[in-house]
Short mmCIF file of C-alpha atoms in Angstrom, two decimals:
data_model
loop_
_atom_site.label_atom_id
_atom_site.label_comp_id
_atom_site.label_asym_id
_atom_site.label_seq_id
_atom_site.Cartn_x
_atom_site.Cartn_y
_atom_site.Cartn_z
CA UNK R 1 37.28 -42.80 -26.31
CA UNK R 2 33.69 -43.99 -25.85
CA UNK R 3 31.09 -42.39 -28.81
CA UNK R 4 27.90 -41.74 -27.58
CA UNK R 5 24.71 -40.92 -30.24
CA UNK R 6 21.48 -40.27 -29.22
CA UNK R 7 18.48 -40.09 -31.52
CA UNK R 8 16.37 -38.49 -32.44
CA UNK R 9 17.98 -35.39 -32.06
CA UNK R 10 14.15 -33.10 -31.63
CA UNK R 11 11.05 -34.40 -30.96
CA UNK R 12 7.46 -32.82 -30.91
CA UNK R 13 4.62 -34.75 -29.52
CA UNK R 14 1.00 -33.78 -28.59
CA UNK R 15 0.36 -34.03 -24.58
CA UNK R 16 -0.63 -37.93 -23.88
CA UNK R 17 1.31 -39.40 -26.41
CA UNK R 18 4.37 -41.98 -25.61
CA UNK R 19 7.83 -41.76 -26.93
CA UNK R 20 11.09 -43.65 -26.99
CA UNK R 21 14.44 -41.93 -26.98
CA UNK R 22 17.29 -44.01 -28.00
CA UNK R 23 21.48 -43.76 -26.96
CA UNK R 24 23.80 -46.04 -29.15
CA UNK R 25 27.48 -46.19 -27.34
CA UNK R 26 30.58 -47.56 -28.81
CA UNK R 27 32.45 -49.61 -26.20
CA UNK R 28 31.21 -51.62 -23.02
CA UNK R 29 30.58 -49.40 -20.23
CA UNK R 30 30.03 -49.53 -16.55
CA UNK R 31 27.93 -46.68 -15.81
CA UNK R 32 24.85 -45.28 -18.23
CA UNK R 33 22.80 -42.46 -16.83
CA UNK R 34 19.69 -40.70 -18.37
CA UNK R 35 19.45 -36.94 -17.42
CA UNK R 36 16.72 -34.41 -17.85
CA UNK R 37 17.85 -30.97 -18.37
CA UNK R 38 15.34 -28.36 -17.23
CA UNK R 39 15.54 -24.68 -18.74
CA UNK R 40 17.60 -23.30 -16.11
CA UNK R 41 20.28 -26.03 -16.98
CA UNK R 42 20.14 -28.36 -13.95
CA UNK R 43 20.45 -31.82 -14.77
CA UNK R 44 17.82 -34.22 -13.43
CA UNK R 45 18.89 -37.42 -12.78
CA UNK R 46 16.59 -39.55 -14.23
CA UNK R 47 18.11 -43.40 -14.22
CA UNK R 48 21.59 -44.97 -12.84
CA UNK R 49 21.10 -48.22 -15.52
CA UNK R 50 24.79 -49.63 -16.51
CA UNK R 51 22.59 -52.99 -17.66
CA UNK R 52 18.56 -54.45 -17.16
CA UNK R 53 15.33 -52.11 -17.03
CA UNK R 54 14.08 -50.11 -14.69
CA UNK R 55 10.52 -47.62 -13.87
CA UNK R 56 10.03 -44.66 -12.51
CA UNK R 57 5.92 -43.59 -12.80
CA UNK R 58 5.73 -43.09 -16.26
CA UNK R 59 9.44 -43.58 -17.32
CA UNK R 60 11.01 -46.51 -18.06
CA UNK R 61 14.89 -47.28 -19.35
CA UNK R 62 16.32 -50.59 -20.26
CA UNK R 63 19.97 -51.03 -21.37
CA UNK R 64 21.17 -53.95 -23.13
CA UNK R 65 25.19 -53.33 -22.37
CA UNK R 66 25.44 -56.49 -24.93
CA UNK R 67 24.28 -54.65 -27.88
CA UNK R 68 25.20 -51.65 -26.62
CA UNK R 69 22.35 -49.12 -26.56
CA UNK R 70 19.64 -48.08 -24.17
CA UNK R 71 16.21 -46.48 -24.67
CA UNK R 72 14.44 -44.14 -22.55
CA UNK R 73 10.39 -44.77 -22.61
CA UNK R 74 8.36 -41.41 -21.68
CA UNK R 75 4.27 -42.33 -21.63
CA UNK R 76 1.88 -40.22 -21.46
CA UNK R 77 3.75 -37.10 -22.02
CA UNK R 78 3.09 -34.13 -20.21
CA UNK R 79 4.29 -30.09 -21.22
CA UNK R 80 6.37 -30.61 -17.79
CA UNK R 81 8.22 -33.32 -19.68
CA UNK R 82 9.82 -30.77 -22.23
CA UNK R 83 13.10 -29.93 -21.83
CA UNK R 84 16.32 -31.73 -23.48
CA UNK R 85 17.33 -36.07 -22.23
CA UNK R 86 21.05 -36.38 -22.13
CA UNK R 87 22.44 -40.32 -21.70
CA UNK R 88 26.00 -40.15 -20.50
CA UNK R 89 28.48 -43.37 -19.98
CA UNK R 90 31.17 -44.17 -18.98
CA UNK R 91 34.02 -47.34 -19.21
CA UNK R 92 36.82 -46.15 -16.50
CA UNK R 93 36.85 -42.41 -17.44
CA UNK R 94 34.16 -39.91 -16.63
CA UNK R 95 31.42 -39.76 -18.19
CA UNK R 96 30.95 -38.65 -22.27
CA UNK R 97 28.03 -37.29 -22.89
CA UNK R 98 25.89 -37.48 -25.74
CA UNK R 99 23.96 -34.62 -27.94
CA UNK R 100 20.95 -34.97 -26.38
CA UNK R 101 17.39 -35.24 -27.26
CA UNK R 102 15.34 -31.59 -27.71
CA UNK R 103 12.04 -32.86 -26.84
CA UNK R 104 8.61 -30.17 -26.83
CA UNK R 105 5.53 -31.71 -25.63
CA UNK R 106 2.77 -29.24 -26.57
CA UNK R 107 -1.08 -28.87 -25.59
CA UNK I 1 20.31 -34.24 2.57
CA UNK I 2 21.73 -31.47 0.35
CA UNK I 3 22.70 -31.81 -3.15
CA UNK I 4 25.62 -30.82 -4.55
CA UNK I 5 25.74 -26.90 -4.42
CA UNK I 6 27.26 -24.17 -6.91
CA UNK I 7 28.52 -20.68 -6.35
CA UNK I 8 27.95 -18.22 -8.03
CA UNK I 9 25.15 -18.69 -9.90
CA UNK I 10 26.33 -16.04 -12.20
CA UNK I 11 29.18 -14.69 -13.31
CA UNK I 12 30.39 -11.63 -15.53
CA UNK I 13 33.84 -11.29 -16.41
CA UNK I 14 36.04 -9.51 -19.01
CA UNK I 15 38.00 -10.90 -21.24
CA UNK I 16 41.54 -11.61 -19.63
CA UNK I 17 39.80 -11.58 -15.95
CA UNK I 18 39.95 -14.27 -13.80
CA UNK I 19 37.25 -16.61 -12.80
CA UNK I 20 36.69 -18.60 -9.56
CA UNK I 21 33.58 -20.93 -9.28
CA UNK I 22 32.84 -23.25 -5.84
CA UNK I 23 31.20 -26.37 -5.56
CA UNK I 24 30.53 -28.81 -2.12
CA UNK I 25 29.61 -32.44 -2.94
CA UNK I 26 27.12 -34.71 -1.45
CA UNK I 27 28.11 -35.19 1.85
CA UNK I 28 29.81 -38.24 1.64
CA UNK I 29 31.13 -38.00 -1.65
CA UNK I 30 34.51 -37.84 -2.55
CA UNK I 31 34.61 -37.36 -6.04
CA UNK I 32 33.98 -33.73 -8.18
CA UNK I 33 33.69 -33.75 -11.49
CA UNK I 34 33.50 -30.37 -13.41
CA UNK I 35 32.00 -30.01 -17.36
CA UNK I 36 31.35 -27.02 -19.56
CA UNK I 37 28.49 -26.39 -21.97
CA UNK I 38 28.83 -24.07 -24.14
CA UNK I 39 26.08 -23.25 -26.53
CA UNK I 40 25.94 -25.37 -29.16
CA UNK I 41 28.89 -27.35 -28.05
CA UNK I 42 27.64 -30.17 -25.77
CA UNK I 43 28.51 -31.26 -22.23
CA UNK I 44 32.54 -31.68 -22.31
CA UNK I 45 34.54 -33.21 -19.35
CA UNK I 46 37.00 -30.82 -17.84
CA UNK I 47 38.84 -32.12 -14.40
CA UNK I 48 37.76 -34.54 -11.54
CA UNK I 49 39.33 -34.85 -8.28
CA UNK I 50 38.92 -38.10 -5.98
CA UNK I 51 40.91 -37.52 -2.58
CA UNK I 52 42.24 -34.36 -3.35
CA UNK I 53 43.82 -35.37 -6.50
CA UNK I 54 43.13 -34.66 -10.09
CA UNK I 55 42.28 -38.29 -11.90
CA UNK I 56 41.81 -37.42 -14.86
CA UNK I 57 41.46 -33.85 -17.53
CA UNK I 58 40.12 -33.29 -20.02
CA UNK I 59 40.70 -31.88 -23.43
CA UNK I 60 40.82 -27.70 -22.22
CA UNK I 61 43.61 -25.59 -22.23
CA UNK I 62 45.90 -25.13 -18.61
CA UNK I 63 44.14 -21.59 -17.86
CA UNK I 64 41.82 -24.12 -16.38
CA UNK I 65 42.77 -25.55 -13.42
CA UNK I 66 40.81 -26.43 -10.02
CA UNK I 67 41.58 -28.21 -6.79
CA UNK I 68 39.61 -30.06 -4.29
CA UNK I 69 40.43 -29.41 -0.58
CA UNK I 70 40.28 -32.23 2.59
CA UNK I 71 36.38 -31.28 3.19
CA UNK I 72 36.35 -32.57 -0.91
CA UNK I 73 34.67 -29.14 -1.85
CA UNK I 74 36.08 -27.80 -4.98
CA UNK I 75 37.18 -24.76 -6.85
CA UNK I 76 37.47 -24.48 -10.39
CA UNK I 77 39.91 -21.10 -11.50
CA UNK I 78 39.69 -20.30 -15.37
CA UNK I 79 42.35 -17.80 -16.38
CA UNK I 80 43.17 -14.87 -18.93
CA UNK I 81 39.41 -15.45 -19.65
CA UNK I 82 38.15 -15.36 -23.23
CA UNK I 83 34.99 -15.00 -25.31
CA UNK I 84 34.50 -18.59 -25.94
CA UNK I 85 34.44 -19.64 -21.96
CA UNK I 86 31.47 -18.04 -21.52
CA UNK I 87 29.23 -21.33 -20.47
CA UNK I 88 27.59 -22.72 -17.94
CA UNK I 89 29.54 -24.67 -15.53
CA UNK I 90 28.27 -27.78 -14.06
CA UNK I 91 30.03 -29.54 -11.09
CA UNK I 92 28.73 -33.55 -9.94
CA UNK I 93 29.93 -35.40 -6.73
CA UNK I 94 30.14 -39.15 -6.47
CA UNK I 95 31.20 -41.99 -4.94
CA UNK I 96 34.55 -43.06 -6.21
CA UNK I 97 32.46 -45.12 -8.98
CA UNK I 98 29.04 -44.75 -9.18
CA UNK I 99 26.06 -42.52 -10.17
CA UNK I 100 26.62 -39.09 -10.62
CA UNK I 101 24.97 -35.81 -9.34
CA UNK I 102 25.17 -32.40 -10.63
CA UNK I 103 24.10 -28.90 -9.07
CA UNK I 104 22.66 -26.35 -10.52
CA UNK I 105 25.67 -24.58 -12.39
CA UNK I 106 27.51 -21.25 -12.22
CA UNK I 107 27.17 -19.27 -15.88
CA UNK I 108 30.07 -17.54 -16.81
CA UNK I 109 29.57 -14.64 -19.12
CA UNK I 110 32.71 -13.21 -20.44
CA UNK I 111 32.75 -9.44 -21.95
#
């Protein structure tokens, strides 16, 4: 089945600063989500990106389904944006999951 | 428009109990999709049900087992519980293909 690896696997940044999270998959796929999982466990759906780029305020994701990987961009971090980014994909079977990245944005 | 909701929220069992968790889709949704994480294990796929059929399983044991009824709400029953299903529970609606949305969970604690 499809391998999903996310890096890096913990990040700590200082509030303000910008950060790129990165998902490597193993096959072609037809869906790629970003999630944000918030410390009661619900997953945030953060981007629906199978292939181009797309914004949300101060997030940004591009996927490049060619070379197989995506990146998440967070700018100007905030201690709201803690919490851990899971990219999930899928080819024609549900979607695999990947590790996550543990990211604490401190004051 | 409601998300997908989750009941319970929590959940303590024994071990060898039985364990019933509910979830109703996106209105409009006909798929459900149901994943474990346990700690320090990761989000793994368990079932998911498109029409009232199971598509597709994943790699757990058959003391879990769901169904999906004609309204496309879901139950997920895990059997002769043990230790290691203690978890939390996440259920997602979609589409047949498309984006996925999860609820909020149901954690399982098993005693």
């Amino acid at each position: 089945g499809i391998q999903v690896e996310q890096s890096p696997p913990d990040l700590i940044l200082q509030e303000g600063a910008n950060s790129t999270l990165r998902c490597n998959f193993s096959d072609s796929v037809n869906n790629l989500q970003w999630f944000h999982q918030n410390p009661w466990g619900q997953l945030i759906n953060l981007f629906y990106i199978p292939s181009g780029t797309k914004q949300n305020g101060r997030l940004s994701a591009t996927t490049v389904a060619t070379e197989r990987y995506s990146l998440l961009y967070i700018s100007s971090s905030q201690t709201t944006d803690s919490g851990v980014y899971f990219c999930a994909v899928s080819g024609n079977t549900p979607l695999v999951f990947g590790k996550g990245t543990r990211l604490s944005v401190i004051a | 428009e409601a998300g997908v909701t989750q009941s319970p929220t929590h959940l303590i069992k024994t071990r060898g109990q039985q364990a019933t968790l509910r979830c109703s889709p996106i209105s409009g949704h006909t798929s459900v999709y149901w994943y474990q994480q346990a700690l320090g294990l990761g989000l793994q796929f368990l079932l998911w049900y498109d029409e009232g059929e199971e598509r597709n399983r994943g790699n757990f044991p058959p003391r879990f087992s769901g169904r999906q009824f004609p309204n496309y709400s879901s139950e997920l029953n895990v059997n002769s519980l043990e230790l290691e299903d203690s978890a939390l529970y996440l259920c997602a609606s979609s589409l047949y293909v498309g984006e996925l949305f999860f609820g909020e969970g149901s954690r399982l604690t098993v005693l």
